[in-house]
């Protein structure tokens, strides 16, 4: 999503192809890429926690402003985990993380029907850190993320 006015405060979201994309409050509907997925950087959840950190709240605040300014936008919030623990627990954790982010948007005034919370657990890892693989904490943390996919505008 291109930035036209550099004076506006923006939150950088990292797309899966590592292109930097930015959301801002002056976004017009013709600049929104439907079906593109944006990753919020530096989410850094605490172990087994669904609590939102400051970086995530800043990004969600920007997203809520964009959604309020563009009332036709509908999104999917996708939660992902690292491969620690069992698959079922990670699936549940990712669903709860996505739901917590969706609830935050609703509390910011975004209508409930405009966001779908989905958890993918450890099913869509960004690297080779599957169960039983020796990986650094940084590699595991790369897989713990919240992504935003624009479904409609």
Backbone as JSON, one array per atom type, in Angstrom:
{
  "sequence": "XXXXXXXXXXXXXXXXXXXXXXXXXXXXXXXXXXXXXXXXXXXXXXXXXXXXXXXXXXXXXXXXXXXXXXXXXXXXXXXXXXXXXXXXXXXXXXXXXXXXXXXXXXXXXXXXXXXXXXXXXXXXXXXXXXXXXXXXXXXXXXXXXXXXXXXXX",
  "N": [[0.85, -1.17, 0.0], [0.88, 1.97, -1.07], [2.56, 4.94, 0.12], [1.6, 8.23, 0.06], [1.8, 10.68, 1.33], [4.31, 11.76, 3.16], [4.33, 13.04, 5.59], [2.47, 11.95, 7.25], [1.86, 9.83, 10.04], [2.91, 6.52, 10.03], [2.63, 2.95, 10.05], [4.85, 0.41, 9.49], [4.37, -2.47, 7.65], [5.34, -5.73, 6.96], [5.41, -7.43, 4.01], [4.93, -10.87, 2.92], [6.77, -11.4, 0.87], [8.89, -9.94, 1.57], [8.81, -7.29, 0.76], [8.62, -3.91, 1.68], [5.73, -2.55, 2.9], [3.4, -0.01, 3.56], [0.91, 1.14, 5.78], [-1.29, 3.89, 6.07], [-3.14, 6.7, 7.42], [-4.3, 8.12, 5.41], [-5.03, 6.58, 3.32], [-6.34, 5.68, 0.21], [-9.03, 3.94, -1.44], [-8.29, 2.97, -3.97], [-5.61, 2.35, -3.72], [-5.34, 0.06, -2.27], [-4.38, -3.25, -1.99], [-6.09, -6.01, -2.8], [-6.25, -9.3, -1.54], [-3.59, -9.36, -0.87], [-1.13, -10.14, 1.53], [-0.03, -8.89, 4.61], [2.56, -8.69, 6.92], [2.88, -8.03, 10.32], [5.6, -6.54, 11.73], [7.91, -7.37, 14.4], [6.25, -8.47, 16.42], [6.56, -10.31, 18.56], [5.47, -12.12, 20.71], [4.97, -13.06, 24.14], [5.9, -16.21, 25.62], [3.46, -18.64, 25.08], [1.42, -16.72, 25.28], [-1.33, -14.49, 24.71], [-1.37, -11.82, 24.83], [-1.29, -8.47, 23.65], [1.45, -6.67, 22.38], [3.28, -3.51, 22.53], [4.18, -2.8, 19.9], [2.43, -4.24, 18.27], [-0.04, -3.14, 19.04], [0.27, -0.49, 18.13], [0.36, -0.93, 15.35], [-2.2, -2.07, 14.99], [-3.79, 0.08, 15.8], [-3.27, 1.91, 13.73], [-4.28, 0.38, 11.61], [-7.0, 0.24, 12.36], [-7.72, 2.92, 12.05], [-7.4, 3.21, 9.29], [-9.32, 1.4, 8.39], [-11.67, 2.56, 9.38], [-11.69, 4.9, 7.91], [-12.05, 3.88, 5.41], [-14.7, 2.37, 4.78], [-15.45, 0.03, 3.42], [-13.5, -1.87, 3.48], [-12.54, -5.15, 4.24], [-11.01, -7.56, 6.28], [-8.74, -10.3, 6.95], [-7.43, -11.52, 9.89], [-4.63, -13.22, 10.65], [-3.3, -15.58, 12.74], [-0.2, -17.01, 13.72], [2.03, -19.53, 14.91], [5.15, -20.59, 16.45], [6.87, -23.78, 16.26], [6.96, -24.93, 18.79], [5.92, -27.19, 21.36], [2.74, -29.02, 21.2], [0.79, -29.66, 18.21], [-2.02, -29.17, 18.41], [-2.29, -27.47, 20.63], [-0.81, -25.27, 19.72], [-2.37, -24.55, 17.52], [-4.74, -23.71, 18.81], [-3.66, -21.58, 20.32], [-2.84, -19.81, 18.27], [-5.32, -19.18, 17.14], [-6.52, -17.87, 19.31], [-4.8, -15.67, 19.57], [-5.24, -14.3, 17.14], [-7.96, -13.75, 17.49], [-7.84, -12.07, 19.73], [-6.55, -9.84, 18.63], [-8.52, -9.11, 16.76], [-10.62, -8.47, 18.52], [-9.49, -6.24, 19.72], [-9.5, -4.44, 17.56], [-12.27, -4.18, 17.23], [-12.92, -2.97, 19.66], [-11.75, -0.56, 19.11], [-13.56, 0.55, 17.45], [-14.09, -0.6, 14.97], [-16.31, -2.32, 12.89], [-17.6, -5.5, 13.75], [-18.14, -7.43, 11.71], [-16.29, -6.91, 9.75], [-13.83, -8.03, 10.06], [-12.11, -11.08, 10.04], [-11.01, -13.53, 12.17], [-8.44, -15.82, 12.13], [-6.71, -18.77, 12.89], [-3.64, -20.36, 12.27], [-1.87, -21.94, 13.52], [1.04, -23.9, 13.64], [1.19, -24.47, 10.98], [1.99, -23.0, 8.75], [4.81, -22.32, 8.52], [7.58, -20.05, 8.24], [10.12, -20.8, 7.86], [12.51, -23.51, 8.19], [12.02, -24.59, 10.7], [10.66, -26.92, 12.02], [8.91, -29.26, 14.2], [11.22, -30.9, 16.3], [13.46, -30.02, 14.94], [16.6, -28.45, 15.26], [16.81, -25.2, 16.09], [17.5, -21.68, 16.32], [16.34, -19.35, 18.85], [15.57, -16.97, 17.65], [14.98, -17.82, 15.05], [12.74, -19.45, 15.57], [11.03, -17.47, 16.62], [10.53, -15.97, 14.34], [8.5, -17.32, 13.1], [6.31, -16.89, 14.73], [3.72, -14.84, 14.42], [1.53, -12.17, 13.32], [-0.62, -11.73, 10.72], [-2.09, -9.68, 8.19], [-4.61, -9.84, 5.9], [-6.04, -8.34, 3.15], [-9.26, -8.68, 2.3], [-11.42, -7.59, 0.95], [-12.43, -4.53, -0.58]],
  "CA": [[0.0, 0.0, 0.0], [1.83, 3.08, -1.19], [2.44, 6.15, 0.93], [1.65, 9.43, -0.76], [2.12, 11.83, 2.16], [5.31, 11.3, 4.13], [4.12, 13.7, 6.86], [1.56, 11.17, 8.06], [2.43, 8.75, 10.84], [2.57, 5.24, 9.4], [3.19, 1.74, 10.62], [5.36, -0.44, 8.43], [3.98, -3.88, 7.68], [6.23, -6.44, 6.06], [4.72, -8.44, 3.22], [5.68, -12.12, 2.94], [7.87, -11.4, -0.08], [9.84, -9.02, 2.17], [8.66, -5.93, 0.31], [8.05, -3.07, 2.72], [4.47, -1.92, 2.57], [3.01, 0.82, 4.69], [-0.46, 1.62, 5.94], [-1.4, 5.2, 6.7], [-4.52, 7.11, 7.61], [-4.79, 8.81, 4.22], [-5.09, 5.57, 2.28], [-7.57, 5.67, -0.59], [-9.37, 2.57, -1.8], [-7.6, 2.5, -5.17], [-4.26, 1.93, -3.37], [-5.38, -1.13, -1.43], [-4.21, -4.48, -2.75], [-6.92, -7.12, -2.33], [-5.59, -10.6, -1.49], [-2.2, -9.26, -0.45], [-0.96, -10.39, 2.95], [0.97, -8.05, 5.24], [3.0, -9.2, 8.21], [3.23, -7.0, 11.28], [6.92, -6.88, 12.27], [8.23, -7.21, 15.82], [5.13, -8.81, 17.3], [7.28, -10.83, 19.73], [4.6, -12.57, 21.79], [5.54, -13.83, 25.24], [5.64, -17.64, 25.49], [2.08, -19.07, 25.35], [0.62, -15.56, 25.63], [-2.13, -13.83, 23.67], [-1.33, -10.39, 25.11], [-0.79, -7.6, 22.59], [2.55, -5.81, 22.82], [3.18, -2.13, 22.04], [4.31, -2.76, 18.44], [1.19, -4.75, 17.69], [-1.11, -2.16, 19.27], [0.49, 0.64, 17.21], [-0.07, -1.37, 14.03], [-3.65, -2.23, 15.01], [-4.37, 1.42, 15.83], [-3.21, 2.42, 12.35], [-5.22, -0.4, 10.82], [-8.37, 0.66, 12.69], [-7.95, 4.22, 11.41], [-7.56, 2.97, 7.85], [-10.6, 0.73, 8.17], [-12.74, 3.53, 9.62], [-11.68, 5.85, 6.79], [-12.43, 3.12, 4.2], [-15.66, 1.45, 5.4], [-15.7, -1.2, 2.67], [-12.39, -2.8, 3.68], [-12.71, -6.3, 5.11], [-9.71, -8.2, 6.42], [-8.52, -11.51, 7.73], [-6.3, -11.48, 10.82], [-4.14, -14.6, 10.7], [-2.32, -15.84, 13.78], [0.73, -18.11, 13.45], [2.92, -19.83, 16.03], [6.34, -21.42, 16.22], [6.55, -25.21, 16.37], [7.1, -25.43, 20.16], [4.71, -27.83, 21.88], [2.0, -29.87, 20.27], [0.06, -28.97, 17.14], [-3.34, -28.73, 18.85], [-2.1, -26.3, 21.51], [-0.39, -24.15, 18.87], [-3.54, -24.14, 16.74], [-5.59, -22.95, 19.72], [-2.97, -20.34, 20.65], [-2.9, -18.91, 17.11], [-6.7, -18.71, 17.04], [-6.74, -16.9, 20.38], [-4.05, -14.45, 19.25], [-5.97, -13.6, 16.08], [-9.21, -13.26, 18.08], [-7.49, -10.94, 20.59], [-6.32, -8.7, 17.73], [-9.83, -8.72, 16.22], [-11.35, -7.81, 19.61], [-8.88, -4.93, 19.88], [-10.04, -3.59, 16.48], [-13.67, -3.92, 17.55], [-12.89, -1.98, 20.74], [-11.35, 0.71, 18.5], [-14.69, 1.05, 16.67], [-14.26, -1.3, 13.69], [-17.44, -3.23, 12.96], [-17.23, -6.91, 13.93], [-18.24, -8.2, 10.47], [-15.24, -6.51, 8.8], [-12.59, -8.75, 10.33], [-12.19, -12.51, 10.32], [-9.84, -14.01, 12.91], [-8.12, -17.19, 11.76], [-5.46, -19.28, 13.41], [-2.99, -21.37, 11.44], [-0.94, -22.73, 14.32], [2.38, -24.03, 13.07], [1.02, -25.07, 9.66], [2.55, -22.16, 7.69], [6.1, -21.81, 9.0], [8.35, -19.27, 7.28], [11.46, -21.38, 7.74], [12.59, -24.98, 8.35], [11.98, -24.91, 12.13], [9.56, -27.82, 12.36], [9.12, -30.04, 15.43], [12.41, -31.74, 16.31], [14.58, -29.37, 14.25], [17.37, -27.57, 16.12], [16.78, -23.84, 15.55], [17.7, -20.63, 17.31], [15.12, -18.69, 19.31], [15.22, -15.98, 16.63], [14.33, -18.54, 13.95], [11.4, -19.82, 16.03], [10.24, -16.24, 16.76], [10.13, -15.54, 13.0], [7.25, -18.0, 12.76], [5.24, -16.32, 15.55], [3.4, -13.59, 13.74], [0.16, -11.84, 12.98], [-0.69, -11.22, 9.36], [-3.33, -9.04, 7.78], [-4.91, -10.03, 4.48], [-7.18, -7.54, 2.7], [-10.18, -9.58, 1.6], [-12.36, -6.82, 0.11], [-12.52, -3.07, -0.34]],
  "C": [[0.89, 1.23, 0.0], [1.52, 4.24, -0.26], [2.56, 7.34, -0.01], [2.13, 10.64, 0.04], [3.06, 11.39, 3.28], [5.17, 11.99, 5.48], [3.2, 12.92, 7.79], [2.31, 10.1, 8.84], [1.98, 7.44, 10.22], [3.22, 4.12, 10.17], [3.61, 0.85, 9.48], [4.91, -1.88, 8.67], [4.81, -4.58, 6.63], [5.44, -7.51, 5.32], [5.56, -9.7, 3.17], [6.85, -12.16, 1.96], [8.96, -10.41, 0.33], [9.85, -7.63, 1.55], [8.1, -5.12, 1.47], [6.8, -2.42, 2.17], [4.03, -1.13, 3.78], [1.54, 1.14, 4.62], [-0.38, 3.05, 6.46], [-2.85, 5.63, 6.72], [-5.1, 7.83, 6.4], [-4.91, 7.85, 3.04], [-6.4, 5.67, 1.52], [-7.8, 4.26, -1.12], [-8.65, 2.09, -3.06], [-6.17, 2.04, -4.9], [-4.2, 0.64, -2.58], [-5.31, -2.37, -2.3], [-5.03, -5.6, -2.12], [-6.13, -8.41, -2.49], [-4.1, -10.53, -1.19], [-2.14, -9.42, 1.06], [0.21, -9.56, 3.47], [1.3, -8.62, 6.61], [3.37, -8.02, 9.1], [4.58, -7.38, 11.88], [6.99, -6.69, 13.78], [7.06, -7.47, 16.75], [5.65, -9.38, 18.6], [6.38, -11.15, 20.92], [5.42, -13.22, 22.9], [5.13, -15.29, 25.06], [4.22, -17.97, 25.95], [1.13, -17.93, 25.71], [-0.17, -15.05, 24.43], [-2.12, -12.32, 23.85], [-0.71, -9.62, 23.96], [0.36, -6.76, 23.15], [2.4, -4.44, 22.17], [3.25, -2.05, 20.52], [3.02, -3.2, 17.76], [0.05, -3.75, 17.88], [-0.95, -0.94, 18.37], [0.0, 0.26, 15.82], [-1.59, -1.51, 13.96], [-4.36, -0.89, 15.1], [-4.38, 2.04, 14.44], [-4.21, 1.69, 11.46], [-6.66, 0.01, 11.11], [-8.69, 2.02, 12.07], [-8.17, 4.07, 9.91], [-8.94, 2.37, 7.58], [-11.77, 1.68, 8.41], [-12.82, 4.54, 8.48], [-12.13, 5.2, 5.48], [-13.41, 2.02, 4.62], [-15.96, 0.17, 4.63], [-14.6, -2.25, 2.86], [-12.82, -3.91, 4.64], [-11.39, -7.06, 5.12], [-9.8, -9.55, 7.1], [-7.3, -11.25, 8.6], [-5.86, -12.91, 11.02], [-3.05, -14.73, 11.75], [-1.5, -17.07, 13.43], [1.62, -18.31, 14.67], [4.19, -20.51, 15.54], [5.94, -22.87, 16.46], [6.85, -25.78, 17.75], [5.81, -26.12, 20.57], [3.98, -28.66, 20.85], [1.15, -29.05, 19.3], [-1.27, -28.4, 17.61], [-3.25, -27.48, 19.72], [-1.7, -25.08, 20.69], [-1.54, -23.64, 18.0], [-4.46, -23.26, 17.6], [-4.97, -21.59, 20.06], [-3.04, -19.35, 19.49], [-4.3, -18.36, 16.91], [-7.0, -17.65, 18.08], [-5.99, -15.6, 20.12], [-4.76, -13.64, 18.17], [-7.26, -13.0, 16.64], [-8.95, -12.06, 19.0], [-7.24, -9.69, 19.75], [-7.63, -8.2, 17.15], [-10.64, -7.98, 17.29], [-10.8, -6.41, 19.85], [-9.42, -3.97, 18.81], [-11.49, -3.23, 16.76], [-13.76, -2.87, 18.65], [-12.47, -0.6, 20.25], [-12.44, 1.27, 17.58], [-14.86, 0.43, 15.29], [-15.39, -2.31, 13.84], [-16.98, -4.68, 12.93], [-17.2, -7.69, 12.6], [-17.11, -7.9, 9.48], [-13.92, -7.2, 9.03], [-12.85, -10.2, 10.67], [-10.9, -12.9, 11.02], [-9.63, -15.48, 12.6], [-6.79, -17.58, 12.37], [-4.92, -20.39, 12.52], [-2.0, -22.23, 12.22], [0.45, -22.71, 13.74], [2.34, -24.59, 11.65], [1.64, -24.27, 8.52], [3.85, -21.5, 8.17], [6.83, -21.07, 7.89], [9.74, -19.83, 7.04], [11.37, -22.88, 8.03], [12.44, -25.45, 9.8], [10.74, -25.71, 12.52], [9.88, -28.54, 13.67], [10.36, -30.91, 15.29], [13.62, -31.14, 15.64], [15.28, -28.42, 15.22], [17.44, -26.19, 15.46], [17.02, -22.86, 16.68], [16.34, -20.06, 17.73], [14.65, -17.67, 18.28], [14.5, -16.64, 15.45], [12.91, -18.96, 14.35], [10.5, -18.58, 16.11], [9.76, -15.71, 15.41], [8.77, -16.14, 12.61], [6.06, -17.5, 13.58], [4.91, -14.95, 15.0], [1.9, -13.41, 13.63], [0.2, -11.21, 11.6], [-2.07, -10.64, 9.09], [-3.49, -9.27, 6.29], [-6.14, -9.21, 4.16], [-8.06, -8.44, 1.83], [-11.07, -8.82, 0.6], [-12.2, -5.35, 0.43], [-13.51, -2.48, -1.31]]
}
